[in-house]
Coordinates of C-alpha atoms and ligand atoms in Angstrom, one line a residue:
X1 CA 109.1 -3.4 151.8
X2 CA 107.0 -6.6 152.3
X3 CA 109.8 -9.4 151.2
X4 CA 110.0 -7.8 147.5
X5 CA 113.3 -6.8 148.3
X6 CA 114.2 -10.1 148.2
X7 CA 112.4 -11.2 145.1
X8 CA 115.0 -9.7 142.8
X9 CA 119.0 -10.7 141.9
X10 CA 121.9 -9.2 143.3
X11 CA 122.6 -8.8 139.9
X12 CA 119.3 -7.3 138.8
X13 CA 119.9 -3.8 137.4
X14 CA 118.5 -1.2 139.4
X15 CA 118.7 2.8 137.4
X16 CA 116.7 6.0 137.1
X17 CA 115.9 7.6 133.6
X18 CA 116.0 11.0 132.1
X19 CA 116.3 12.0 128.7
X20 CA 117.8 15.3 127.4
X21 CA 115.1 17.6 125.8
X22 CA 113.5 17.1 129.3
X23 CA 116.4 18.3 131.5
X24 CA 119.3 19.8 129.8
X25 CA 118.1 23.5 129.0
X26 CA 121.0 25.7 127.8
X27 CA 119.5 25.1 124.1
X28 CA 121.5 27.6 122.8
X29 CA 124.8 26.8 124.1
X30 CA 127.8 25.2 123.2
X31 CA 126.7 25.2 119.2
X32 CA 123.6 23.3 120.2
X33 CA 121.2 23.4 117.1
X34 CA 117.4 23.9 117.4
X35 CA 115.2 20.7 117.5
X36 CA 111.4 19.6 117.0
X37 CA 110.4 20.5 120.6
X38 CA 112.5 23.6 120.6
X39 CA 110.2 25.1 117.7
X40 CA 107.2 23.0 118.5
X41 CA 107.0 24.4 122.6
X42 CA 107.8 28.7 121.2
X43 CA 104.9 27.8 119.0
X44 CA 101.5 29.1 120.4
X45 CA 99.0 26.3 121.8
X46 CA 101.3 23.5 121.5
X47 CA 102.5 23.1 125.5
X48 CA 100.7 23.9 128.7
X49 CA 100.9 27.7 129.7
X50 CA 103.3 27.9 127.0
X51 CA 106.3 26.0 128.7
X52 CA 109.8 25.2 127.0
X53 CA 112.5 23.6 127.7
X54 CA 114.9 26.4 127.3
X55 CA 116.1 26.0 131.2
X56 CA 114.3 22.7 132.0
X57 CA 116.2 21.7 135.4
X58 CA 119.3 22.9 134.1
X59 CA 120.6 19.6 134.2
X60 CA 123.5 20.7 131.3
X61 CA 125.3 23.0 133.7
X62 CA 123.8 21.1 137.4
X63 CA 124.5 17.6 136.4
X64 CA 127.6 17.1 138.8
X65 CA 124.9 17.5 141.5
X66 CA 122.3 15.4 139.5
X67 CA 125.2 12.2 139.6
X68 CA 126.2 12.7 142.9
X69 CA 122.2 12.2 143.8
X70 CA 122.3 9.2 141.9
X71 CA 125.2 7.9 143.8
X72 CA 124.1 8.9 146.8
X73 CA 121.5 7.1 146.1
X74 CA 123.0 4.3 145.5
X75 CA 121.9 3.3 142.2
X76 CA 124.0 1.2 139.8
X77 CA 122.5 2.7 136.1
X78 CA 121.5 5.6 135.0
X79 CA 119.6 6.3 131.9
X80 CA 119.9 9.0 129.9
X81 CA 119.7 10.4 126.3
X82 CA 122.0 12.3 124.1
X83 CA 121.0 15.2 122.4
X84 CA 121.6 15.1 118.8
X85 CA 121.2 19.1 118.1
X86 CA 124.2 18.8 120.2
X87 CA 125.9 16.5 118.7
X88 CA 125.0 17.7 114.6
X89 CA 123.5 21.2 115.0
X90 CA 122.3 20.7 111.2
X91 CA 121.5 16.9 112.0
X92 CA 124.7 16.1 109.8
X93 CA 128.3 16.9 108.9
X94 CA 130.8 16.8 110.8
X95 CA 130.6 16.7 115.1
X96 CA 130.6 19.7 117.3
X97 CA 133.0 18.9 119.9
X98 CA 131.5 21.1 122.7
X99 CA 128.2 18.5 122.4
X100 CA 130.5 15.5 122.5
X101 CA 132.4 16.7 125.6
X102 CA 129.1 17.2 127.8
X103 CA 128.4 13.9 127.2
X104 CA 131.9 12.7 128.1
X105 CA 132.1 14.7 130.7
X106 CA 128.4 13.2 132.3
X107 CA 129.9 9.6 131.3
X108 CA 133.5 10.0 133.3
X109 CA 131.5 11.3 136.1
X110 CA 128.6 8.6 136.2
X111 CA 131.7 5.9 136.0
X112 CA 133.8 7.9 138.3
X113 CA 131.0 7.7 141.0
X114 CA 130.5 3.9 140.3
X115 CA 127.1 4.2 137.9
X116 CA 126.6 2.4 134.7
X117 CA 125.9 4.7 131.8
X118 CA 122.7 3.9 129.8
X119 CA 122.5 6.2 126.9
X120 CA 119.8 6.5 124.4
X121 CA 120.5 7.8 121.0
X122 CA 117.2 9.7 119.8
X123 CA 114.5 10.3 122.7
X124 CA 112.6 12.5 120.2
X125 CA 114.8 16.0 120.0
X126 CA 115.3 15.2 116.2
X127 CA 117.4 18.3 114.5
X128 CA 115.1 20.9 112.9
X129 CA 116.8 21.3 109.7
X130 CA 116.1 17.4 109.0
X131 CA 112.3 18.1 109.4
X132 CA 113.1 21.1 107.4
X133 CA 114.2 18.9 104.7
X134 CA 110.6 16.3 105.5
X135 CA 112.0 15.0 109.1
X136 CA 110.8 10.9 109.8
X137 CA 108.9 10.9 106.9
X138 CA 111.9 10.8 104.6
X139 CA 114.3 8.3 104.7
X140 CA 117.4 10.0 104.7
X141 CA 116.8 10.6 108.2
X142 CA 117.3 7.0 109.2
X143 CA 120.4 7.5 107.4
X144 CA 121.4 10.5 109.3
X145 CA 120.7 8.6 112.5
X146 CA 122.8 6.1 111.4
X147 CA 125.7 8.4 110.8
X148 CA 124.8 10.3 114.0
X149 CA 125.6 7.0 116.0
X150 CA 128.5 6.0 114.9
X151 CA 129.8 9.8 115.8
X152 CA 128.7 9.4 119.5
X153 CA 129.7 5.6 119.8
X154 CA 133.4 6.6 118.3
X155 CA 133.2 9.3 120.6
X156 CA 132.5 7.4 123.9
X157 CA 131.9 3.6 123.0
X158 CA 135.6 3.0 124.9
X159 CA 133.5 3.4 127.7
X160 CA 129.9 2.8 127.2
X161 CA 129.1 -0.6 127.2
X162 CA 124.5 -0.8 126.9
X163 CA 123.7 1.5 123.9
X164 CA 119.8 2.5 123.2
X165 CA 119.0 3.3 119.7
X166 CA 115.5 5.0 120.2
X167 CA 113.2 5.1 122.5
X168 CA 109.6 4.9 122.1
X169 CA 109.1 5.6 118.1
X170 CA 105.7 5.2 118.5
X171 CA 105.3 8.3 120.0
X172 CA 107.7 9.9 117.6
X173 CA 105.5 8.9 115.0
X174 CA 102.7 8.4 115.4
X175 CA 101.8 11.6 118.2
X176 CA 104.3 13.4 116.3
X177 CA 102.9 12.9 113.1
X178 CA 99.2 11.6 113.3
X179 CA 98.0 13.0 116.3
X180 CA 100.2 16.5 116.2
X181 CA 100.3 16.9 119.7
X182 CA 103.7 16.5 120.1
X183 CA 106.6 17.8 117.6
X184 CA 106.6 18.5 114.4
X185 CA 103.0 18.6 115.1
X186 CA 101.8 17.3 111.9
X187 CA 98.6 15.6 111.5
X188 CA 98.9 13.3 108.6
X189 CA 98.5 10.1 108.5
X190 CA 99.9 8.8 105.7
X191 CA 103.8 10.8 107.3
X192 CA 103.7 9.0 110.4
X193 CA 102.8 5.7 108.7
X194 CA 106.1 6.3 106.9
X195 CA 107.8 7.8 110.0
X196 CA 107.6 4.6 111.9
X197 CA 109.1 2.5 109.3
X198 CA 111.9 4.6 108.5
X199 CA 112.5 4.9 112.5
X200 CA 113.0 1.4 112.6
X201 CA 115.1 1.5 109.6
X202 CA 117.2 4.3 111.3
X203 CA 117.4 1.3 113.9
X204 CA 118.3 -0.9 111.6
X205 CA 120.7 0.7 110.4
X206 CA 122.6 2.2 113.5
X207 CA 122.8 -1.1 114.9
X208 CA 126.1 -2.7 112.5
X209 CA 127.3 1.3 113.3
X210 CA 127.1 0.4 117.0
X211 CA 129.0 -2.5 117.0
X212 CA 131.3 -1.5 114.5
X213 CA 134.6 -2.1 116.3
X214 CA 133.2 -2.5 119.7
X215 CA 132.3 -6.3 120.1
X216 CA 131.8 -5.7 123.7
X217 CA 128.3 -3.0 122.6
X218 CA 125.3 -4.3 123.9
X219 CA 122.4 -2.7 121.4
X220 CA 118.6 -2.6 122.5
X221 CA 115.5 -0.3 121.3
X222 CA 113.1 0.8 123.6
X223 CA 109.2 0.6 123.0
X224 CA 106.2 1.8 124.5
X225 CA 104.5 -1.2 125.3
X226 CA 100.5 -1.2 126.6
X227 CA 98.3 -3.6 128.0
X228 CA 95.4 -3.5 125.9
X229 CA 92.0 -4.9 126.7
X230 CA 88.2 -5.2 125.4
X231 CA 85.9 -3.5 127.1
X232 CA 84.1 -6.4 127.8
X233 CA 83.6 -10.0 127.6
X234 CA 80.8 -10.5 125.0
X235 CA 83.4 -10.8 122.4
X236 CA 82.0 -7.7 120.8
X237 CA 85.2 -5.8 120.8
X238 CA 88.0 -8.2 120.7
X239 CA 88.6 -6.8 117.3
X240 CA 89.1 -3.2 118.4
X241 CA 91.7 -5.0 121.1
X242 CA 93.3 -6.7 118.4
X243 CA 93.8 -3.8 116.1
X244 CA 95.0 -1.5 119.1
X245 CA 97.2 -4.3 120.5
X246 CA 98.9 -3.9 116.7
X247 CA 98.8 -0.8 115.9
X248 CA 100.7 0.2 119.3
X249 CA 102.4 -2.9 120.5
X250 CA 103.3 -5.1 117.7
X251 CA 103.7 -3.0 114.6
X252 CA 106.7 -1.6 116.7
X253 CA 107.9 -5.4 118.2
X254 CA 107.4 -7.4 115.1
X255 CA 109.5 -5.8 112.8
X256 CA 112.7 -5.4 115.3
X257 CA 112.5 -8.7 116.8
X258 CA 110.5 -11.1 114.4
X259 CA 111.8 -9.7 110.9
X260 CA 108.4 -8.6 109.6
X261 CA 105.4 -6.4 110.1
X262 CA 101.9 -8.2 111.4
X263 CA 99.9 -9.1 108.7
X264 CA 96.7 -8.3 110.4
X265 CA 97.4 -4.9 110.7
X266 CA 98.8 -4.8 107.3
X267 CA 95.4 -5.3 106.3
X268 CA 93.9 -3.4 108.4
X269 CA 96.4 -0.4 106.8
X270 CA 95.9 -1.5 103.4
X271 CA 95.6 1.1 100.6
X272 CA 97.1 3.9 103.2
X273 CA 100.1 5.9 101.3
X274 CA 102.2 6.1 104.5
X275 CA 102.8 2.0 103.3
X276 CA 104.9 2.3 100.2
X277 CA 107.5 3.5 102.9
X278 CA 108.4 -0.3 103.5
X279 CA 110.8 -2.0 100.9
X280 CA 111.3 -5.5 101.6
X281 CA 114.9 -5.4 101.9
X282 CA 114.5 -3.6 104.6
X283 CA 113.4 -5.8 107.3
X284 CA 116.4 -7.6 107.0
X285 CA 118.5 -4.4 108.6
X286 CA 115.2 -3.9 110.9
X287 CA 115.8 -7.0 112.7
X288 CA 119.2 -6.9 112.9
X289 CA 119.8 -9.3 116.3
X290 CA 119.7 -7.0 119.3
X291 CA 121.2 -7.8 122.6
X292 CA 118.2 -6.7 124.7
X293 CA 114.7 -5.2 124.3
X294 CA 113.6 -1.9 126.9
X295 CA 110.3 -1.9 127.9
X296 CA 108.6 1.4 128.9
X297 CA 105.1 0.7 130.5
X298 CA 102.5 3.3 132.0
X299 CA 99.3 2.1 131.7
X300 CA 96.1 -0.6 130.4
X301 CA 93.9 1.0 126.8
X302 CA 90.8 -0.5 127.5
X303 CA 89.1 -0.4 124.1
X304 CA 85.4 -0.9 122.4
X305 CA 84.5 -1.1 119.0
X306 CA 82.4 1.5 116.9
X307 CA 79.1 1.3 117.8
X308 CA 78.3 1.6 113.5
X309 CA 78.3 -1.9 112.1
X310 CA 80.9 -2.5 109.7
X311 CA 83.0 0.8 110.7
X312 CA 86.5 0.2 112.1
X313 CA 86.9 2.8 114.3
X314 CA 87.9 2.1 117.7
X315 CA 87.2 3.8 120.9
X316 CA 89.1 4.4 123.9
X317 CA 87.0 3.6 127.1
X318 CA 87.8 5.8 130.1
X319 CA 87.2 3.5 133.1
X320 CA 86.2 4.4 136.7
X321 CA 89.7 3.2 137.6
X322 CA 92.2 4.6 140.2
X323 CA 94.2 7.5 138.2
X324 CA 97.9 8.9 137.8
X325 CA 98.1 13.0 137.4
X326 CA 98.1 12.2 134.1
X327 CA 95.1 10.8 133.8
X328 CA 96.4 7.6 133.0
X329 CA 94.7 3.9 134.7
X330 CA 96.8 2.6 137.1
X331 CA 96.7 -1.0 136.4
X332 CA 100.3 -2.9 137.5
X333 CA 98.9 -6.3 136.5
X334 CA 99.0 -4.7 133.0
X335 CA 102.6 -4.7 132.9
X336 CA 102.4 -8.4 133.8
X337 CA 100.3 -9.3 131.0
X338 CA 102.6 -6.9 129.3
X339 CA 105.5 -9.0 129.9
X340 CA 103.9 -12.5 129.9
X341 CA 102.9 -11.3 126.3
X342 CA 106.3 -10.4 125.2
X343 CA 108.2 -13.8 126.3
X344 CA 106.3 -15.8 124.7
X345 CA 105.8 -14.0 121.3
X346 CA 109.8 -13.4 121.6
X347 CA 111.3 -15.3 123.5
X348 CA 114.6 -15.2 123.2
X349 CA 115.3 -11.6 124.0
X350 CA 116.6 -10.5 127.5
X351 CA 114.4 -7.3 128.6
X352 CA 114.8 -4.5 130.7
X353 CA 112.2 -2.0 132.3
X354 CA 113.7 0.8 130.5
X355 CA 110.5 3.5 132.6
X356 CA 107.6 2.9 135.0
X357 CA 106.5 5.6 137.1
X358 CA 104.1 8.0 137.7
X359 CA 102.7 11.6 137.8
X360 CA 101.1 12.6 140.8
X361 CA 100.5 15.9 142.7
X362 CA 102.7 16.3 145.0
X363 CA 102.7 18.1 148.3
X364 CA 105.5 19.7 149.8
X365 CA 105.3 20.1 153.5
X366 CA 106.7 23.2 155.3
X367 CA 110.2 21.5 156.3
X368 CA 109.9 20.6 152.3
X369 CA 109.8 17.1 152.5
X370 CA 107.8 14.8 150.3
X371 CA 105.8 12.3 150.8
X372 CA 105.0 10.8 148.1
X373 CA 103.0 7.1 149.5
X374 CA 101.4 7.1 146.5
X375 CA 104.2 6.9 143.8
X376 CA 106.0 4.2 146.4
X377 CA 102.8 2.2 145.4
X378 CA 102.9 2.6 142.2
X379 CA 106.2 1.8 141.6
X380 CA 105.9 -1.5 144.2
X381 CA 102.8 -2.5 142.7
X382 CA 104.8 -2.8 139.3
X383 CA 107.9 -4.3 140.8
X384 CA 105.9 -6.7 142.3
X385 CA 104.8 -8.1 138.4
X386 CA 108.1 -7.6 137.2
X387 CA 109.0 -10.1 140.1
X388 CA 106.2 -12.7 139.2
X389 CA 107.1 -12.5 135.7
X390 CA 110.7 -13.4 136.5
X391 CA 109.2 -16.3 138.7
X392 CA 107.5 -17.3 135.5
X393 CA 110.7 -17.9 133.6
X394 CA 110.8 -14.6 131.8
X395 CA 114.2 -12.7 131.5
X396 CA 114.2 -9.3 133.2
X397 CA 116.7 -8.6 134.1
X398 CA 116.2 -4.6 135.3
X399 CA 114.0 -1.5 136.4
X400 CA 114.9 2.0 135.4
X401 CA 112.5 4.6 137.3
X402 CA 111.0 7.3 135.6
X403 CA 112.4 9.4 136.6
X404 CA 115.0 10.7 138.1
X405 CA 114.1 14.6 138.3
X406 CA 110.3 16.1 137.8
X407 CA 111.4 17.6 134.3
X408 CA 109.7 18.7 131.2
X409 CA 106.8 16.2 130.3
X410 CA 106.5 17.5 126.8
X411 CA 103.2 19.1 125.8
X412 CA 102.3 19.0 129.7
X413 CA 104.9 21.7 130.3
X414 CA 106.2 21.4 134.1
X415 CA 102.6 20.9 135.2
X416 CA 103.3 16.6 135.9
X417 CA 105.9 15.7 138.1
X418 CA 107.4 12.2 137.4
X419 CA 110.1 12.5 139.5
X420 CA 111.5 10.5 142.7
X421 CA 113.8 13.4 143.4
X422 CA 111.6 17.0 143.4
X423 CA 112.7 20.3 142.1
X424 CA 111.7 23.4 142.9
X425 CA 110.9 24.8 139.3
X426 CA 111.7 28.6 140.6
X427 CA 115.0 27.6 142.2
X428 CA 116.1 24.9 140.8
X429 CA 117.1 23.2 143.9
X430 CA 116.3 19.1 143.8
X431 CA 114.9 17.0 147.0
X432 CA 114.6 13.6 146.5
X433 CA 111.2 12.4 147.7
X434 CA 110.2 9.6 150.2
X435 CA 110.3 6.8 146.7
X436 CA 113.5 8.4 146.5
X437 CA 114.4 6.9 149.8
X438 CA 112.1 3.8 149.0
X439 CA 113.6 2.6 145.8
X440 CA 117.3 3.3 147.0
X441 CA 116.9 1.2 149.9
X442 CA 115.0 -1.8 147.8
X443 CA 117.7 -1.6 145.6
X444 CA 120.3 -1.5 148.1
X445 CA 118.8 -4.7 150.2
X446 CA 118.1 -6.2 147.1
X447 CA 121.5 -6.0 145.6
X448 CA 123.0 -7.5 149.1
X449 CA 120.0 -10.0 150.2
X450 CA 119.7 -7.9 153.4
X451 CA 116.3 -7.7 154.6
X452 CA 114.7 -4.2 154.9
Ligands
IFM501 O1 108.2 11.7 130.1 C1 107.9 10.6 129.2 C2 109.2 10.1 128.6 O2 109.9 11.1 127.9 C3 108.9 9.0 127.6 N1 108.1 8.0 128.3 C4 106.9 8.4 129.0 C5 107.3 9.5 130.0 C6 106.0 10.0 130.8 O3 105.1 10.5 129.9

């Protein structure tokens, strides 16, 4: 463990994450309406081999077993997301009380077996019949968020104390609705321009709902944040950095925690239609003050400029780098750049690493163990920032893995396992790995200042 047990709090948060489209299944049960990925994975194309997440890991009918592993793991949080098809099958009116008791059932039993409930209110399962009627792009979603919050923080906010609004709304937009490769699969500019405003308007605007009555709420958003670098020194592409770094980092930090969007990439946007989204009342319920700021962090874009003078296309460089399953650079000191970025351009807002992990094939050996050396590195190599960047005066103040179970990893089907605990996809059955063990006992020596 090399000492970095004891680099940490005992008060340091230590959780796993999940969210629901990824683990639940039973889509059809308990007046559960269809959402985005439910119509996005039948479609043809649109997921590896075809996959869904119709049975996922069955975490809707196995999730006594799934707390229990979390307990016996010894982990104090656990992060999780609530489905709102379950909640508003039509993504309004009035609640479907079979959704709200799964949830309070999983929340009694995380408290009951001494674990902190996370929740997250939208990890991109938005209702179909609100993209039937124009999905993000409108803003009577954010409204409908809005409404949808209050339902699930009346329903359990007596006992849920750190309440996620959304996590990761640049992929909801922008893959959602630029690139198309993940649901609705549209590929229109100008929509997911829009759909990222009004998701942090939904934000906005489901953060007064949050507290409303419950003084005690902690409220946080959760972003996809990236290291991003030019691909080289000369200078040449520093502009292709900048525009990356705002495009994907601070178009979705500025206008949470500064009040405004960034004025170079306004420029850089200007004339696009997806624009006259933004009214400038808004940003006041943007930035409404939040208690905390989630950090997801993967990986480093390394980026060059077009090679056409005067064009502002950018280009992603794919570096002769050391490589998750997914493809993705594995590049820890990123997330310490990462972090050293976000305390000093905000730096009054407490933050918590709401997912770091990593895909990587692995092996199961005939007693059906794994040993999975290289995910303990990965995840040590990023603790080991997270430490230094606490050193350096900024506040983290927690690290949720992701994640708990290999799941559903969206257009990648079952075919990338994240998880620290495995699961047989034919049986169902869940092993927690060797960084199962690992982070359990860092957390454990870390929370008591024992040495392991
Ligand atoms: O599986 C996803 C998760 O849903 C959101 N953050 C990134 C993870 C890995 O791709």
């Amino acid at each position: 463990m090399n000492g970095l047990n004891q680099r940490f709090d005992p008060g340091f948060v230590w959780g796993v994450a999940t969210s629901a489209y990824q683990i639940e299944g039973a889509t059809s049960e308990d007046g559960r309406g269809p959402s985005i990925w439910d119509t996005f994975a039948a479609s043809p194309g649109r997921t590896f081999e075809g996959h869904t997440g119709d049975v996922a890991v069955d975490h809707y009918h196995r999730w006594p077993e799934d707390v229990a592993l979390v307990r016996d793991l010894g982990l104090g949080a656990y992060r999780f997301s609530v489905a709102w098809p379950r909640i508003q099958p039509e993504g309004r009116g009035p609640a479907e009380p079979r959704g709200l008791a799964f949830y309070d059932r999983l929340v009694d039993g995380l408290l009951e077996a001494g674990i902190e409930p996370w929740p997250t209110l939208f990890h991109w399962d938005l209702p179909q019949a609100l993209e039937d009627a124009g999905g993000w792009p409108e803003r009577e979603t954010a409204e409908r968020f809005a409404d949808y919050a209050a339902i699930v923080v009346d329903a359990l906010g007596d006992r849920v104390r750190n309440w996620t609004t959304l996590n990761e709304p640049w992929c909801a937009a922008f893959l959602g609705y630029g690139a198309g490769i993940h649901a609705p699969g549209r590929t229109e500019p100008a929509a997911a321009l829009a759909a990222s405003h009004h998701l942090h308007l939904a934000h906005g605007l489901a953060v007064p709902r949050i507290r409303e009555g419950r003084p005690e709420a902690r409220v946080g958003v959760t972003l996809n944040l990236y290291a991003v670098s030019p691909a080289d020194d000369t200078g040449r592409h520093d502009d292709a950095a900048r525009r990356i770094d705002g495009l994907m980092n601070r178009w979705f930090l500025d206008p949470v925690l500064l009040g405004r969007y960034p004025q170079d990439v306004l420029d850089d946007l200007a004339g696009s239609t997806g624009l006259d989204a933004i009214r400038d009342e808004d940003l006041d319920v943007i930035s409404a003050p939040l208690d905390f700021l989630g950090i997801n962090y993967y990986s480093r874009h390394v980026v060059e400029a077009s090679p056409w003078p005067g064009a502002s296309e950018v280009g992603f460089v794919d570096r002769v780098w050391p490589k998750t399953a997914s493809g993705w650079d594995i590049d820890p000191a990123g997330l310490g750049e990462v972090l050293r970025q976000v305390g000093a351009d905000y730096p009054s807002i407490p933050i918590y690493i709401t997912e770091n992990g990593a895909a990587f094939d692995d092996a199961v050996s005939e007693e059906g163990t794994v040993q999975d050396h290289d995910r303990i590195d990965f995840i040590a190599g990023h603790l080991a920032q997270v430490a230094d960047a606490v050193d350096a005066g900024i506040d983290v103040r927690g690290y949720f893995a992701w994640s708990l179970l290999d799941n559903f990893e969206w257009a990648e089907g079952y075919a990338k396992r994240f998880g620290i605990v495995h699961v047989d996809f034919d049986t169902l059955a869940r092993t927690p790995k060797a960084s199962a063990r690992w982070f359990a006992e860092l957390a454990r020596t870390s929370s008591t200042k024992e040495r392991a």
